[in-house]
Short mmCIF file of C-alpha atoms in Angstrom, two decimals:
data_model
loop_
_atom_site.label_atom_id
_atom_site.label_comp_id
_atom_site.label_asym_id
_atom_site.label_seq_id
_atom_site.Cartn_x
_atom_site.Cartn_y
_atom_site.Cartn_z
CA MET A 14 -162.06 -20.32 31.72
CA TYR A 15 -162.43 -19.90 27.99
CA ASN A 16 -163.11 -23.57 27.33
CA ILE A 17 -166.01 -23.62 29.77
CA LEU A 18 -167.46 -20.39 28.22
CA ILE A 19 -167.20 -21.71 24.74
CA SER A 20 -168.71 -25.01 25.71
CA LEU A 21 -171.52 -23.29 27.51
CA GLY A 22 -172.15 -21.13 24.53
CA VAL A 23 -172.39 -24.18 22.27
CA GLY A 24 -174.77 -25.87 24.70
CA ILE A 25 -177.03 -22.83 24.95
CA ALA A 26 -177.01 -22.37 21.17
CA ILE A 27 -178.17 -25.96 20.68
CA ALA A 28 -180.90 -25.64 23.25
CA LEU A 29 -182.15 -22.35 21.81
CA GLY A 30 -181.97 -23.80 18.27
CA ILE A 31 -184.33 -26.60 19.27
CA LYS A 32 -186.59 -24.06 20.94
CA LEU A 33 -186.69 -21.95 17.72
CA ALA A 34 -187.50 -25.06 15.77
CA GLY A 35 -190.83 -25.13 17.58
CA TYR A 36 -190.06 -27.46 20.46
CA SER A 37 -190.16 -26.56 24.13
CA LEU A 38 -187.00 -25.33 25.91
CA TRP A 39 -187.07 -28.45 28.02
CA ALA A 40 -186.80 -30.56 24.88
CA GLY A 41 -183.50 -28.85 24.09
CA LEU A 42 -182.13 -29.25 27.63
CA ILE A 43 -180.61 -32.67 27.24
CA PRO A 44 -179.07 -32.09 23.74
CA GLY A 45 -177.76 -28.78 25.06
CA VAL A 46 -176.07 -30.42 28.04
CA LEU A 47 -174.61 -33.14 25.84
CA ALA A 48 -173.25 -30.54 23.39
CA PHE A 49 -171.68 -28.67 26.33
CA ALA A 50 -170.02 -31.81 27.65
CA LEU A 51 -168.75 -32.96 24.28
CA THR A 52 -167.37 -29.54 23.35
CA PHE A 53 -165.63 -29.13 26.70
CA VAL A 54 -164.00 -32.56 26.41
CA LEU A 55 -162.72 -31.86 22.91
CA LEU A 56 -161.33 -28.45 23.88
CA ALA A 57 -159.74 -29.84 27.05
CA ARG A 58 -158.02 -32.67 25.13
CA ARG A 59 -156.63 -30.14 22.65
CA VAL A 60 -155.10 -28.10 25.40
CA ALA A 61 -153.92 -31.28 27.20
CA LYS A 62 -152.04 -32.45 24.03
CA ARG A 63 -150.25 -29.17 23.65
CA ILE A 64 -149.18 -29.17 27.31
CA GLN A 65 -148.04 -32.75 26.99
CA LEU A 66 -145.81 -31.72 24.10
CA LEU A 67 -144.15 -29.16 26.39
CA MET A 68 -143.81 -31.73 29.16
CA ASP A 69 -142.18 -34.22 26.74
CA SER A 70 -139.73 -31.55 25.67
CA VAL A 71 -138.74 -30.95 29.26
CA GLN A 72 -138.35 -34.66 29.94
CA LYS A 73 -135.99 -34.82 26.97
CA GLU A 74 -133.97 -31.95 28.44
CA PHE A 75 -133.23 -34.03 31.56
CA ALA A 76 -132.70 -37.29 29.74
CA THR A 77 -129.00 -36.65 29.67
CA GLN A 78 -126.78 -35.91 32.71
CA ALA A 79 -125.41 -32.49 33.35
CA THR A 80 -121.69 -32.76 34.10
CA THR A 81 -121.30 -29.27 35.68
CA GLN A 82 -123.46 -26.97 37.82
CA LYS A 83 -123.44 -24.42 35.01
CA GLU A 84 -124.76 -26.97 32.54
CA ALA A 85 -127.45 -28.02 35.05
CA GLN A 86 -128.46 -24.41 35.49
CA GLN A 87 -128.77 -23.99 31.72
CA LYS A 88 -130.90 -27.13 31.46
CA VAL A 89 -133.30 -25.76 34.10
CA GLU A 90 -133.42 -22.35 32.43
CA ARG A 91 -134.40 -23.95 29.09
CA ALA A 92 -136.97 -26.17 30.80
CA VAL A 93 -138.51 -23.18 32.60
CA LYS A 94 -138.77 -21.24 29.27
CA THR A 95 -140.49 -24.26 27.68
CA LEU A 96 -143.03 -24.55 30.55
CA GLU A 97 -143.69 -20.81 30.52
CA GLN A 98 -145.00 -21.23 26.95
CA GLY A 99 -147.85 -23.29 28.46
CA LEU A 100 -148.99 -20.49 30.70
CA VAL A 101 -150.91 -18.96 27.79
CA TYR A 102 -153.39 -21.77 28.28
CA ASP A 103 -154.07 -20.76 31.90
CA LYS A 104 -157.17 -18.82 30.85
CA TRP A 105 -158.34 -21.62 28.61
CA GLN A 106 -158.33 -24.63 30.85
CA ILE A 107 -158.80 -24.95 34.56
CA MET A 108 -155.77 -26.26 36.62
CA VAL A 109 -153.25 -25.79 33.81
CA GLY A 110 -151.75 -22.63 35.30
CA PRO A 111 -151.38 -23.86 38.88
CA GLU A 112 -149.79 -27.09 37.72
CA LEU A 113 -147.31 -25.37 35.43
CA HIS A 114 -146.42 -22.94 38.19
CA ALA A 115 -145.84 -25.92 40.51
CA GLN A 116 -143.46 -27.50 38.03
CA ILE A 117 -141.55 -24.27 37.32
CA GLY A 118 -141.31 -23.67 41.09
CA MET A 119 -139.79 -27.10 41.66
CA LEU A 120 -137.20 -26.56 38.93
CA LYS A 121 -136.20 -23.18 40.31
CA TYR A 122 -136.05 -24.57 43.81
CA MET A 123 -133.71 -27.38 42.86
CA VAL A 124 -131.19 -24.87 41.49
CA LYS A 125 -131.49 -22.70 44.61
CA ASP A 126 -133.46 -19.90 43.05
CA LEU A 127 -135.59 -19.61 46.16
CA ASP A 128 -137.12 -16.28 45.38
CA GLY A 129 -138.24 -17.48 41.93
CA ALA A 130 -139.44 -20.79 43.38
CA GLN A 131 -141.52 -19.07 46.08
CA ALA A 132 -143.16 -16.82 43.50
CA HIS A 133 -144.32 -19.77 41.48
CA PHE A 134 -145.24 -21.89 44.46
CA ALA A 135 -147.54 -19.11 45.55
CA LYS A 136 -149.46 -19.54 42.24
CA SER A 137 -149.52 -23.35 42.32
CA GLY A 138 -152.39 -25.52 43.45
CA PRO A 139 -152.62 -27.97 46.34
CA ARG A 140 -152.74 -31.13 44.17
CA ASN A 141 -148.98 -31.31 43.44
CA TYR A 142 -147.76 -32.76 46.71
CA MET A 143 -144.04 -32.62 45.77
CA ALA A 144 -144.33 -28.88 44.98
CA LYS A 145 -146.02 -28.21 48.24
CA ALA A 146 -143.42 -30.24 50.15
CA MET A 147 -140.66 -28.28 48.51
CA GLU A 148 -142.46 -25.12 49.40
CA GLY A 149 -142.46 -26.36 53.01
CA ALA A 150 -138.70 -26.98 52.80
CA LEU A 151 -138.16 -23.53 51.33
CA HIS A 152 -140.07 -21.96 54.28
CA TYR A 153 -138.00 -24.09 56.69
CA GLN A 154 -134.83 -22.65 55.17
CA ARG A 155 -136.22 -19.18 55.62
CA LYS A 156 -137.21 -19.97 59.20
CA ASN A 157 -140.91 -19.25 58.50
CA PHE A 158 -142.03 -22.30 60.52
CA PRO A 159 -145.83 -21.68 60.54
CA ALA A 160 -145.77 -21.42 56.74
CA MET A 161 -143.54 -24.56 56.63
CA GLU A 162 -146.05 -26.57 58.59
CA SER A 163 -148.97 -25.25 56.49
CA ALA A 164 -147.29 -26.23 53.21
CA PHE A 165 -146.26 -29.70 54.47
CA GLU A 166 -149.80 -30.33 55.83
CA THR A 167 -151.13 -29.56 52.36
CA ALA A 168 -148.50 -31.88 50.89
CA VAL A 169 -149.29 -34.86 53.11
CA LYS A 170 -152.99 -34.38 52.52
CA ALA A 171 -152.53 -34.68 48.69
CA GLY A 172 -149.67 -37.19 48.82
CA LYS A 173 -150.55 -39.22 51.83
CA LYS A 174 -149.13 -42.42 50.30
CA GLU A 175 -145.72 -40.85 49.54
CA SER A 176 -143.34 -41.67 52.36
CA ILE A 177 -140.75 -39.09 51.33
CA ILE A 178 -143.27 -36.25 52.01
CA TRP A 179 -143.90 -37.45 55.60
CA ALA A 180 -140.23 -38.00 56.24
CA ALA A 181 -139.11 -34.60 54.96
CA TYR A 182 -141.80 -32.98 57.12
CA ALA A 183 -140.59 -34.87 60.17
CA TRP A 184 -136.93 -34.03 59.36
CA CYS A 185 -137.66 -30.31 59.21
CA LEU A 186 -139.54 -30.45 62.47
CA LEU A 187 -136.65 -32.27 64.12
CA GLN A 188 -134.17 -29.68 62.92
CA ASN A 189 -136.41 -27.10 64.59
CA LYS A 190 -136.25 -29.18 67.82
CA GLU A 191 -139.91 -30.12 67.55
CA LYS A 192 -139.43 -33.84 68.25
CA ASP A 193 -142.95 -34.34 69.63
CA LYS A 194 -144.49 -32.84 66.50
CA ALA A 195 -142.18 -35.01 64.32
CA LEU A 196 -143.31 -38.12 66.23
CA ARG A 197 -146.94 -37.22 65.73
CA VAL A 198 -146.29 -36.63 61.95
CA LEU A 199 -144.62 -40.06 61.51
CA GLY A 200 -147.27 -41.65 63.71
CA ARG A 201 -149.95 -40.33 61.35
CA ALA A 202 -147.84 -41.47 58.37
CA VAL A 203 -147.62 -45.03 59.69
CA GLN A 204 -151.34 -45.13 60.53
CA ILE A 205 -152.20 -44.16 56.93
CA ASN A 206 -149.49 -46.38 55.44
CA PRO A 207 -149.26 -49.40 57.77
CA SER A 208 -147.24 -51.54 55.36
CA ASP A 209 -144.61 -48.89 54.59
CA GLU A 210 -141.43 -50.27 56.25
CA LYS A 211 -139.46 -47.06 55.60
CA LEU A 212 -141.91 -44.97 57.60
CA LYS A 213 -142.14 -47.55 60.38
CA SER A 214 -138.38 -47.61 60.59
CA SER A 215 -138.23 -43.82 60.79
CA LEU A 216 -140.86 -43.73 63.52
CA SER A 217 -138.94 -46.36 65.46
CA GLN A 218 -135.76 -44.30 65.18
CA LEU A 219 -137.41 -41.33 66.87
CA GLN A 220 -139.17 -43.42 69.48
CA ASN A 221 -135.73 -44.82 70.45
CA ASP A 222 -134.07 -41.37 70.47
CA LYS A 223 -131.99 -42.12 67.39
CA ARG A 224 -131.19 -39.86 64.47
CA LEU A 225 -133.70 -39.80 61.66
CA LYS A 226 -131.87 -41.45 58.73
CA MET A 227 -132.96 -40.19 55.30
CA LYS A 228 -130.86 -42.65 53.23
CA PRO A 229 -133.96 -44.90 52.58
CA TYR A 230 -135.64 -41.93 50.87
CA GLU A 231 -132.75 -41.25 48.46
CA PRO A 232 -132.41 -40.11 45.67
CA THR A 233 -135.60 -38.11 45.92
CA TRP A 234 -134.56 -36.76 49.25
CA TRP A 235 -131.65 -34.86 47.62
CA GLN A 236 -134.15 -32.77 45.66
CA PHE A 237 -135.07 -31.00 48.81
CA GLY A 238 -131.52 -29.60 49.11
CA LEU A 239 -131.62 -29.87 52.92
CA GLU A 240 -128.56 -32.08 53.17
CA ALA A 241 -125.56 -32.17 50.85
CA PRO A 242 -125.47 -35.27 48.63
CA PRO A 243 -122.19 -37.24 48.29
CA THR A 244 -121.93 -36.40 44.61
CA PRO A 245 -123.78 -33.28 43.47
CA THR A 246 -125.00 -34.00 39.96
CA MET A 247 -128.13 -33.23 38.07
CA GLY A 248 -129.75 -35.03 35.18
CA GLY A 249 -129.91 -38.73 34.34
CA GLY A 250 -127.69 -41.45 35.67
CA GLY A 251 -125.27 -41.54 38.54
CA GLY A 252 -125.83 -40.61 42.17
CA GLY A 253 -126.34 -37.36 43.99
CA ARG A 254 -128.98 -34.76 43.60
CA ARG A 255 -131.11 -35.07 40.49
CA VAL A 256 -133.96 -33.22 38.82
CA GLN A 257 -136.89 -35.60 38.75
CA PHE A 258 -139.46 -33.92 36.64
CA ILE A 259 -142.93 -34.95 37.81
CA THR A 260 -145.75 -34.92 35.36
CA ARG A 261 -149.32 -34.85 36.70
CA ARG A 262 -152.18 -35.50 34.32
#
């Protein structure tokens, strides 16, 4: 990444400058390392501020409710174009590209552009657990069950405290008639989150041969698009399926 290379260049220049001043190379080591670290932090902050401006712009886009599906689609298209501007920083700062691809993938997924979502999910990193969970849901819809489980496993590893991720994983397994696997998933979830009443209730439902109720996980559950919400809306306010833009810093 360019920021690392520039910072390394500054650090080496400082170390060599001290060496040319008549000191040993070792005397310039600590100042060189400090110069590298300081330069990298300053450059990283500059990129972060520019990315945050794009994120803020997208947040404003979804601050008002879309009244029609067409308007919702237009909002997402504008948001995607805004985020794509940030991809120019992919070569400058580590993790910027994967995170932006994750955000774009989620937006495309939530308006049913599954091909577009899958293309961006493929370029995303493992840290964004919601994006990985949506990728798992996408693979479920396309009946690629090994890929579904792989994506969800990545999601629960990164978002082990997020009950919706575990519940969505179990729901998809149940729909594929993999009840034993769903029980094991929820068992792991409760073991990791022993005070989470929603997860404990979900596990109890399966243990008692009852239907897995996803109502406790609304409205986030609607983002997965696996069940039809009572009132399909997007944006701020009201019920139904919403775009919840997740910013990771």
